[in-house]
Amino acid sequence: MLPGISAKSEKEQNQTIQNYYKFQSKIYDLTRWSFLFGRIGIVKQIPFPRDAKINILEVGCGTGYNIRLLAKRFPNATITGMDVSEDMIDIATKQTARFGDRINLICGPYMKGSKDFNEQMDVILFSYSLTMINPQWSELLEQAKVDLKKGGVVALADFHNSNFGFFKRHMSNHHVRMDGHLLKAFKDDSDYTSVYEKVKAAYLGIWHYVMYIGRKK
Ligand SMILES: C[S@@+](CC[C@H](N)C(=O)[O-])C[C@H]1O[C@@H](n2cnc3c(N)ncnc32)[C@H](O)[C@@H]1O
């Protein structure tokens, strides 16, 4: 097991993330533009007309970067952002205030077993959250299927893999698992039809990131 990626209980995992973002929230937007690639691209690929009245959920919405992109791209959408870190949600609240009450932010963990969004969502976005949610990421994928309408789409932008052990160890110190496991899980899931799939190199191949969109059958 790499450092930072141990088999934690859900409670321990959520606490680890909350502690991590106490400081990281303060430098998040200043730093993440330089390595969280694919976020603009995945929002552009979401296969709904721009004027669609759709319900979108972002799991792990952080400081609200994607919520702003989504709100601009889909001006009639209602967008819910969930995040387990109060520090991140506080920033997201300020950053998305101008979009008014079509944005709904919830501070709390996205978890298996919730009935809150049962088949209500047209789009569920996971952007750089799932590689940090270990080992519960696969339970969250199951939950997303419960929360999506039939014909709704799940969208992913995240780290994919790296051929460099030093880099994987560095990322695991930041609680990120990079094993190509997310794309494999989506592709193996017969409840989704793949709509869009791309793996791209970052910084001449130090790591690869993945973008995926699947439609719930
Ligand atoms: C790397 S940030 C990504 C933020 C944003 N999606 C983006 O692309 O900039 C990961 C976020 O996921 C949140 N997170 C981790 N586990 C979570 C869970 N179980 N439920 C909701 N949010 C979670 C973290 O608090 C953090 O804000």
PDB file of C-alpha atoms and ligand atoms in Angstrom:
ATOM      1  CA  MET A   1       0.000   0.000   0.000  1.00  0.00           C
ATOM      2  CA  LEU A   2       1.363   3.432  -0.919  1.00  0.00           C
ATOM      3  CA  PRO A   3       1.688   6.073   1.826  1.00  0.00           C
ATOM      4  CA  GLY A   4      -1.547   8.062   2.258  1.00  0.00           C
ATOM      5  CA  ILE A   5      -3.676   5.315   0.633  1.00  0.00           C
ATOM      6  CA  SER A   6      -4.491   2.898   3.425  1.00  0.00           C
ATOM      7  CA  ALA A   7      -7.751   0.972   3.754  1.00  0.00           C
ATOM      8  CA  LYS A   8      -9.573   3.547   5.856  1.00  0.00           C
ATOM      9  CA  SER A   9     -13.127   3.368   7.155  1.00  0.00           C
ATOM     10  CA  GLU A  10     -15.505   5.869   5.613  1.00  0.00           C
ATOM     11  CA  LYS A  11     -15.319   8.032   8.749  1.00  0.00           C
ATOM     12  CA  GLU A  12     -11.493   8.016   8.794  1.00  0.00           C
ATOM     13  CA  GLN A  13     -11.397   8.732   5.068  1.00  0.00           C
ATOM     14  CA  ASN A  14     -13.710  11.741   5.376  1.00  0.00           C
ATOM     15  CA  GLN A  15     -11.709  13.064   8.343  1.00  0.00           C
ATOM     16  CA  THR A  16      -8.437  12.694   6.401  1.00  0.00           C
ATOM     17  CA  ILE A  17      -9.878  14.731   3.541  1.00  0.00           C
ATOM     18  CA  GLN A  18     -11.301  17.415   5.827  1.00  0.00           C
ATOM     19  CA  ASN A  19      -7.909  17.801   7.532  1.00  0.00           C
ATOM     20  CA  TYR A  20      -6.076  17.878   4.194  1.00  0.00           C
ATOM     21  CA  TYR A  21      -8.233  20.697   2.811  1.00  0.00           C
ATOM     22  CA  LYS A  22      -7.993  22.885   5.918  1.00  0.00           C
ATOM     23  CA  PHE A  23      -4.753  24.263   4.481  1.00  0.00           C
ATOM     24  CA  GLN A  24      -5.035  23.195   0.829  1.00  0.00           C
ATOM     25  CA  SER A  25      -8.316  25.118   0.401  1.00  0.00           C
ATOM     26  CA  LYS A  26      -6.345  28.347   0.891  1.00  0.00           C
ATOM     27  CA  ILE A  27      -4.014  27.672  -2.059  1.00  0.00           C
ATOM     28  CA  TYR A  28      -6.348  25.509  -4.149  1.00  0.00           C
ATOM     29  CA  ASP A  29      -7.346  27.879  -6.930  1.00  0.00           C
ATOM     30  CA  LEU A  30      -3.881  29.435  -7.062  1.00  0.00           C
ATOM     31  CA  THR A  31      -2.225  26.083  -7.724  1.00  0.00           C
ATOM     32  CA  ARG A  32      -4.631  23.566  -9.278  1.00  0.00           C
ATOM     33  CA  TRP A  33      -4.975  25.215 -12.694  1.00  0.00           C
ATOM     34  CA  SER A  34      -1.445  23.979 -13.378  1.00  0.00           C
ATOM     35  CA  PHE A  35      -2.185  20.268 -12.989  1.00  0.00           C
ATOM     36  CA  LEU A  36      -5.906  19.406 -12.827  1.00  0.00           C
ATOM     37  CA  PHE A  37      -6.220  19.070 -16.587  1.00  0.00           C
ATOM     38  CA  GLY A  38      -9.363  18.122 -18.484  1.00  0.00           C
ATOM     39  CA  ARG A  39     -11.872  19.998 -16.348  1.00  0.00           C
ATOM     40  CA  ILE A  40     -12.879  22.488 -19.052  1.00  0.00           C
ATOM     41  CA  GLY A  41     -12.807  19.732 -21.678  1.00  0.00           C
ATOM     42  CA  ILE A  42     -15.139  17.385 -19.816  1.00  0.00           C
ATOM     43  CA  VAL A  43     -17.752  20.074 -19.221  1.00  0.00           C
ATOM     44  CA  LYS A  44     -17.703  20.863 -22.968  1.00  0.00           C
ATOM     45  CA  GLN A  45     -18.329  17.189 -23.764  1.00  0.00           C
ATOM     46  CA  ILE A  46     -21.468  16.795 -21.626  1.00  0.00           C
ATOM     47  CA  PRO A  47     -23.994  15.682 -24.241  1.00  0.00           C
ATOM     48  CA  PHE A  48     -27.005  17.903 -23.530  1.00  0.00           C
ATOM     49  CA  PRO A  49     -28.173  20.987 -25.464  1.00  0.00           C
ATOM     50  CA  ARG A  50     -27.011  24.233 -23.890  1.00  0.00           C
ATOM     51  CA  ASP A  51     -30.563  25.347 -23.114  1.00  0.00           C
ATOM     52  CA  ALA A  52     -31.550  22.046 -21.471  1.00  0.00           C
ATOM     53  CA  LYS A  53     -33.345  22.249 -18.121  1.00  0.00           C
ATOM     54  CA  ILE A  54     -31.275  19.583 -16.471  1.00  0.00           C
ATOM     55  CA  ASN A  55     -30.282  18.605 -12.941  1.00  0.00           C
ATOM     56  CA  ILE A  56     -26.540  18.344 -12.427  1.00  0.00           C
ATOM     57  CA  LEU A  57     -24.688  17.026  -9.384  1.00  0.00           C
ATOM     58  CA  GLU A  58     -20.978  17.520  -8.852  1.00  0.00           C
ATOM     59  CA  VAL A  59     -19.558  15.158  -6.237  1.00  0.00           C
ATOM     60  CA  GLY A  60     -16.603  16.788  -4.476  1.00  0.00           C
ATOM     61  CA  CYS A  61     -17.226  20.230  -5.935  1.00  0.00           C
ATOM     62  CA  GLY A  62     -14.304  21.804  -4.052  1.00  0.00           C
ATOM     63  CA  THR A  63     -14.059  25.564  -4.496  1.00  0.00           C
ATOM     64  CA  GLY A  64     -16.773  25.604  -7.173  1.00  0.00           C
ATOM     65  CA  TYR A  65     -14.514  25.827 -10.248  1.00  0.00           C
ATOM     66  CA  ASN A  66     -16.604  23.349 -12.257  1.00  0.00           C
ATOM     67  CA  ILE A  67     -19.893  24.640 -10.870  1.00  0.00           C
ATOM     68  CA  ARG A  68     -19.077  27.987 -12.485  1.00  0.00           C
ATOM     69  CA  LEU A  69     -18.193  26.319 -15.794  1.00  0.00           C
ATOM     70  CA  LEU A  70     -21.410  24.263 -15.678  1.00  0.00           C
ATOM     71  CA  ALA A  71     -23.559  27.248 -14.755  1.00  0.00           C
ATOM     72  CA  LYS A  72     -22.217  29.201 -17.746  1.00  0.00           C
ATOM     73  CA  ARG A  73     -22.518  26.325 -20.198  1.00  0.00           C
ATOM     74  CA  PHE A  74     -26.023  25.300 -19.083  1.00  0.00           C
ATOM     75  CA  PRO A  75     -27.839  28.518 -18.091  1.00  0.00           C
ATOM     76  CA  ASN A  76     -31.125  26.698 -17.379  1.00  0.00           C
ATOM     77  CA  ALA A  77     -29.610  23.913 -15.298  1.00  0.00           C
ATOM     78  CA  THR A  78     -30.053  23.408 -11.582  1.00  0.00           C
ATOM     79  CA  ILE A  79     -26.691  22.478 -10.128  1.00  0.00           C
ATOM     80  CA  THR A  80     -25.960  20.781  -6.819  1.00  0.00           C
ATOM     81  CA  GLY A  81     -22.428  20.658  -5.470  1.00  0.00           C
ATOM     82  CA  MET A  82     -21.541  18.348  -2.586  1.00  0.00           C
ATOM     83  CA  ASP A  83     -18.310  18.410  -0.656  1.00  0.00           C
ATOM     84  CA  VAL A  84     -17.178  16.845   2.591  1.00  0.00           C
ATOM     85  CA  SER A  85     -14.858  19.776   3.395  1.00  0.00           C
ATOM     86  CA  GLU A  86     -16.441  22.810   5.018  1.00  0.00           C
ATOM     87  CA  ASP A  87     -13.384  24.892   4.074  1.00  0.00           C
ATOM     88  CA  MET A  88     -13.919  24.095   0.374  1.00  0.00           C
ATOM     89  CA  ILE A  89     -17.686  24.657   0.529  1.00  0.00           C
ATOM     90  CA  ASP A  90     -17.164  28.055   2.163  1.00  0.00           C
ATOM     91  CA  ILE A  91     -15.064  29.141  -0.823  1.00  0.00           C
ATOM     92  CA  ALA A  92     -17.502  27.587  -3.318  1.00  0.00           C
ATOM     93  CA  THR A  93     -20.377  29.484  -1.688  1.00  0.00           C
ATOM     94  CA  LYS A  94     -18.623  32.815  -2.313  1.00  0.00           C
ATOM     95  CA  GLN A  95     -17.425  31.872  -5.801  1.00  0.00           C
ATOM     96  CA  THR A  96     -20.851  30.777  -7.083  1.00  0.00           C
ATOM     97  CA  ALA A  97     -23.096  33.335  -5.335  1.00  0.00           C
ATOM     98  CA  ARG A  98     -23.653  35.291  -8.553  1.00  0.00           C
ATOM     99  CA  PHE A  99     -25.575  32.378 -10.096  1.00  0.00           C
ATOM    100  CA  GLY A 100     -28.299  32.631  -7.449  1.00  0.00           C
ATOM    101  CA  ASP A 101     -30.625  29.912  -6.298  1.00  0.00           C
ATOM    102  CA  ARG A 102     -30.077  27.509  -9.178  1.00  0.00           C
ATOM    103  CA  ILE A 103     -26.901  26.528  -7.353  1.00  0.00           C
ATOM    104  CA  ASN A 104     -27.335  24.405  -4.256  1.00  0.00           C
ATOM    105  CA  LEU A 105     -24.258  23.567  -2.178  1.00  0.00           C
ATOM    106  CA  ILE A 106     -24.265  20.812   0.419  1.00  0.00           C
ATOM    107  CA  CYS A 107     -21.510  20.215   2.958  1.00  0.00           C
ATOM    108  CA  GLY A 108     -21.310  16.490   3.590  1.00  0.00           C
ATOM    109  CA  PRO A 109     -19.949  13.253   2.181  1.00  0.00           C
ATOM    110  CA  TYR A 110     -21.482  11.609  -0.860  1.00  0.00           C
ATOM    111  CA  MET A 111     -22.170   8.090   0.371  1.00  0.00           C
ATOM    112  CA  LYS A 112     -23.604   4.765  -0.594  1.00  0.00           C
ATOM    113  CA  GLY A 113     -27.177   4.273   0.591  1.00  0.00           C
ATOM    114  CA  SER A 114     -28.355   7.896   0.261  1.00  0.00           C
ATOM    115  CA  LYS A 115     -31.913   8.382  -1.028  1.00  0.00           C
ATOM    116  CA  ASP A 116     -31.498  12.153  -1.517  1.00  0.00           C
ATOM    117  CA  PHE A 117     -31.188  12.223  -5.312  1.00  0.00           C
ATOM    118  CA  ASN A 118     -32.809   8.943  -6.297  1.00  0.00           C
ATOM    119  CA  GLU A 119     -33.025   8.967 -10.157  1.00  0.00           C
ATOM    120  CA  GLN A 120     -33.204  12.788 -10.169  1.00  0.00           C
ATOM    121  CA  MET A 121     -29.924  13.635 -11.867  1.00  0.00           C
ATOM    122  CA  ASP A 122     -29.322  14.074 -15.601  1.00  0.00           C
ATOM    123  CA  VAL A 123     -25.593  14.549 -15.074  1.00  0.00           C
ATOM    124  CA  ILE A 124     -23.243  13.520 -12.271  1.00  0.00           C
ATOM    125  CA  LEU A 125     -19.723  14.934 -12.501  1.00  0.00           C
ATOM    126  CA  PHE A 126     -16.747  13.490 -10.652  1.00  0.00           C
ATOM    127  CA  SER A 127     -13.810  15.819 -11.237  1.00  0.00           C
ATOM    128  CA  TYR A 128     -10.615  14.892  -9.416  1.00  0.00           C
ATOM    129  CA  SER A 129     -12.581  13.538  -6.462  1.00  0.00           C
ATOM    130  CA  LEU A 130     -12.698   9.767  -7.006  1.00  0.00           C
ATOM    131  CA  THR A 131      -8.931   9.183  -7.012  1.00  0.00           C
ATOM    132  CA  MET A 132      -8.935  10.700  -3.490  1.00  0.00           C
ATOM    133  CA  ILE A 133     -11.778   8.590  -2.106  1.00  0.00           C
ATOM    134  CA  ASN A 134     -10.074   5.361  -1.125  1.00  0.00           C
ATOM    135  CA  PRO A 135     -11.207   2.689  -0.864  1.00  0.00           C
ATOM    136  CA  GLN A 136     -14.847   3.896  -1.115  1.00  0.00           C
ATOM    137  CA  TRP A 137     -14.665   5.160  -4.725  1.00  0.00           C
ATOM    138  CA  SER A 138     -16.406   2.069  -6.136  1.00  0.00           C
ATOM    139  CA  GLU A 139     -19.323   2.469  -3.702  1.00  0.00           C
ATOM    140  CA  LEU A 140     -19.725   6.052  -4.924  1.00  0.00           C
ATOM    141  CA  LEU A 141     -19.905   4.818  -8.499  1.00  0.00           C
ATOM    142  CA  GLU A 142     -22.725   2.482  -7.474  1.00  0.00           C
ATOM    143  CA  GLN A 143     -24.496   5.366  -5.741  1.00  0.00           C
ATOM    144  CA  ALA A 144     -24.206   7.521  -8.865  1.00  0.00           C
ATOM    145  CA  LYS A 145     -26.149   4.879 -10.787  1.00  0.00           C
ATOM    146  CA  VAL A 146     -28.927   5.095  -8.195  1.00  0.00           C
ATOM    147  CA  ASP A 147     -28.983   8.884  -8.476  1.00  0.00           C
ATOM    148  CA  LEU A 148     -28.916   9.146 -12.279  1.00  0.00           C
ATOM    149  CA  LYS A 149     -32.058   9.066 -14.373  1.00  0.00           C
ATOM    150  CA  LYS A 150     -32.187   6.451 -17.103  1.00  0.00           C
ATOM    151  CA  GLY A 151     -30.394   8.105 -20.043  1.00  0.00           C
ATOM    152  CA  GLY A 152     -28.483  10.393 -17.689  1.00  0.00           C
ATOM    153  CA  VAL A 153     -24.704  10.655 -17.905  1.00  0.00           C
ATOM    154  CA  VAL A 154     -21.809  10.243 -15.545  1.00  0.00           C
ATOM    155  CA  ALA A 155     -18.787  12.422 -16.382  1.00  0.00           C
ATOM    156  CA  LEU A 156     -15.256  11.909 -15.095  1.00  0.00           C
ATOM    157  CA  ALA A 157     -12.073  13.976 -15.253  1.00  0.00           C
ATOM    158  CA  ASP A 158      -9.268  12.671 -13.063  1.00  0.00           C
ATOM    159  CA  PHE A 159      -5.725  11.381 -12.803  1.00  0.00           C
ATOM    160  CA  HIS A 160      -5.310   8.135 -14.735  1.00  0.00           C
ATOM    161  CA  ASN A 161      -1.864   6.647 -14.248  1.00  0.00           C
ATOM    162  CA  SER A 162       1.870   7.263 -14.226  1.00  0.00           C
ATOM    163  CA  ASN A 163       4.836   5.146 -15.280  1.00  0.00           C
ATOM    164  CA  PHE A 164       6.958   6.830 -12.637  1.00  0.00           C
ATOM    165  CA  GLY A 165       6.993   5.294  -9.158  1.00  0.00           C
ATOM    166  CA  PHE A 166       8.328   8.489  -7.580  1.00  0.00           C
ATOM    167  CA  PHE A 167       5.379  10.436  -8.942  1.00  0.00           C
ATOM    168  CA  LYS A 168       2.807   7.893  -7.783  1.00  0.00           C
ATOM    169  CA  ARG A 169       4.365   7.984  -4.304  1.00  0.00           C
ATOM    170  CA  HIS A 170       4.316  11.775  -4.324  1.00  0.00           C
ATOM    171  CA  MET A 171       0.628  11.772  -5.272  1.00  0.00           C
ATOM    172  CA  SER A 172      -0.219   9.141  -2.675  1.00  0.00           C
ATOM    173  CA  ASN A 173       1.163  11.526  -0.050  1.00  0.00           C
ATOM    174  CA  HIS A 174      -1.639  13.793  -1.263  1.00  0.00           C
ATOM    175  CA  HIS A 175      -4.114  10.878  -0.932  1.00  0.00           C
ATOM    176  CA  VAL A 176      -4.366  10.316  -4.690  1.00  0.00           C
ATOM    177  CA  ARG A 177      -4.429   6.788  -6.132  1.00  0.00           C
ATOM    178  CA  MET A 178      -3.255   6.554  -9.765  1.00  0.00           C
ATOM    179  CA  ASP A 179      -3.709   3.012 -11.043  1.00  0.00           C
ATOM    180  CA  GLY A 180      -5.870   3.363 -14.143  1.00  0.00           C
ATOM    181  CA  HIS A 181      -8.613   1.906 -11.964  1.00  0.00           C
ATOM    182  CA  LEU A 182     -11.347   4.441 -12.705  1.00  0.00           C
ATOM    183  CA  LEU A 183     -11.488   4.092 -16.483  1.00  0.00           C
ATOM    184  CA  LYS A 184     -11.385   0.308 -16.147  1.00  0.00           C
ATOM    185  CA  ALA A 185     -14.283   0.350 -13.668  1.00  0.00           C
ATOM    186  CA  PHE A 186     -16.424   2.485 -15.979  1.00  0.00           C
ATOM    187  CA  LYS A 187     -15.582   0.461 -19.070  1.00  0.00           C
ATOM    188  CA  ASP A 188     -16.311  -2.817 -17.277  1.00  0.00           C
ATOM    189  CA  ASP A 189     -19.665  -1.540 -16.066  1.00  0.00           C
ATOM    190  CA  SER A 190     -22.364  -2.887 -18.359  1.00  0.00           C
ATOM    191  CA  ASP A 191     -24.896  -0.369 -16.985  1.00  0.00           C
ATOM    192  CA  TYR A 192     -23.148   2.404 -18.956  1.00  0.00           C
ATOM    193  CA  THR A 193     -22.652   2.986 -22.657  1.00  0.00           C
ATOM    194  CA  SER A 194     -19.466   4.912 -23.329  1.00  0.00           C
ATOM    195  CA  VAL A 195     -20.126   8.288 -24.988  1.00  0.00           C
ATOM    196  CA  TYR A 196     -16.668   9.836 -24.701  1.00  0.00           C
ATOM    197  CA  GLU A 197     -13.297   8.473 -23.620  1.00  0.00           C
ATOM    198  CA  LYS A 198      -9.866  10.069 -23.707  1.00  0.00           C
ATOM    199  CA  VAL A 199      -6.547   9.483 -21.926  1.00  0.00           C
ATOM    200  CA  LYS A 200      -4.048  12.333 -22.341  1.00  0.00           C
ATOM    201  CA  ALA A 201      -0.450  12.897 -21.316  1.00  0.00           C
ATOM    202  CA  ALA A 202       0.441  15.701 -18.908  1.00  0.00           C
ATOM    203  CA  TYR A 203       3.897  17.306 -18.883  1.00  0.00           C
ATOM    204  CA  LEU A 204       5.332  15.065 -21.638  1.00  0.00           C
ATOM    205  CA  GLY A 205       3.958  11.934 -19.971  1.00  0.00           C
ATOM    206  CA  ILE A 206       4.923  12.268 -16.296  1.00  0.00           C
ATOM    207  CA  TRP A 207       1.336  11.246 -15.748  1.00  0.00           C
ATOM    208  CA  HIS A 208      -1.821  10.685 -17.780  1.00  0.00           C
ATOM    209  CA  TYR A 209      -5.259  12.009 -17.028  1.00  0.00           C
ATOM    210  CA  VAL A 210      -8.587  10.591 -18.097  1.00  0.00           C
ATOM    211  CA  MET A 211     -11.871  11.981 -19.341  1.00  0.00           C
ATOM    212  CA  TYR A 212     -14.878   9.710 -19.635  1.00  0.00           C
ATOM    213  CA  ILE A 213     -18.605  10.093 -20.172  1.00  0.00           C
ATOM    214  CA  GLY A 214     -21.000   7.169 -19.885  1.00  0.00           C
ATOM    215  CA  ARG A 215     -24.743   7.097 -20.423  1.00  0.00           C
ATOM    216  CA  LYS A 216     -26.861   5.051 -18.016  1.00  0.00           C
ATOM    217  CA  LYS A 217     -28.793   2.421 -19.950  1.00  0.00           C
TER     218      LYS A 217
HETATM  219  C1  LIG B   1      -9.138  17.554  -5.797  1.00  0.00           C
HETATM  220  S1  LIG B   1     -10.625  18.254  -5.155  1.00  0.00           S
HETATM  221  C2  LIG B   1     -11.582  18.490  -6.639  1.00  0.00           C
HETATM  222  C3  LIG B   1     -12.495  19.691  -6.554  1.00  0.00           C
HETATM  223  C4  LIG B   1     -13.235  20.011  -7.853  1.00  0.00           C
HETATM  224  N1  LIG B   1     -14.066  18.934  -8.253  1.00  0.00           N
HETATM  225  C5  LIG B   1     -12.273  20.375  -8.941  1.00  0.00           C
HETATM  226  O1  LIG B   1     -12.258  19.705  -9.985  1.00  0.00           O
HETATM  227  O2  LIG B   1     -11.534  21.361  -8.779  1.00  0.00           O
HETATM  228  C6  LIG B   1     -11.451  16.855  -4.413  1.00  0.00           C
HETATM  229  C7  LIG B   1     -12.657  17.289  -3.591  1.00  0.00           C
HETATM  230  O3  LIG B   1     -13.431  16.134  -3.238  1.00  0.00           O
HETATM  231  C8  LIG B   1     -13.944  16.322  -1.919  1.00  0.00           C
HETATM  232  N2  LIG B   1     -14.351  15.007  -1.378  1.00  0.00           N
HETATM  233  C9  LIG B   1     -13.566  13.977  -1.030  1.00  0.00           C
HETATM  234  N3  LIG B   1     -14.317  12.944  -0.590  1.00  0.00           N
HETATM  235  C10 LIG B   1     -15.611  13.322  -0.702  1.00  0.00           C
HETATM  236  C11 LIG B   1     -16.872  12.692  -0.447  1.00  0.00           C
HETATM  237  N4  LIG B   1     -16.967  11.434   0.008  1.00  0.00           N
HETATM  238  N5  LIG B   1     -18.011  13.380  -0.684  1.00  0.00           N
HETATM  239  C12 LIG B   1     -17.937  14.657  -1.148  1.00  0.00           C
HETATM  240  N6  LIG B   1     -16.791  15.307  -1.399  1.00  0.00           N
HETATM  241  C13 LIG B   1     -15.645  14.649  -1.198  1.00  0.00           C
HETATM  242  C14 LIG B   1     -12.784  16.997  -1.213  1.00  0.00           C
HETATM  243  O4  LIG B   1     -13.177  17.636  -0.023  1.00  0.00           O
HETATM  244  C15 LIG B   1     -12.278  17.960  -2.274  1.00  0.00           C
HETATM  245  O5  LIG B   1     -12.898  19.226  -2.189  1.00  0.00           O
END
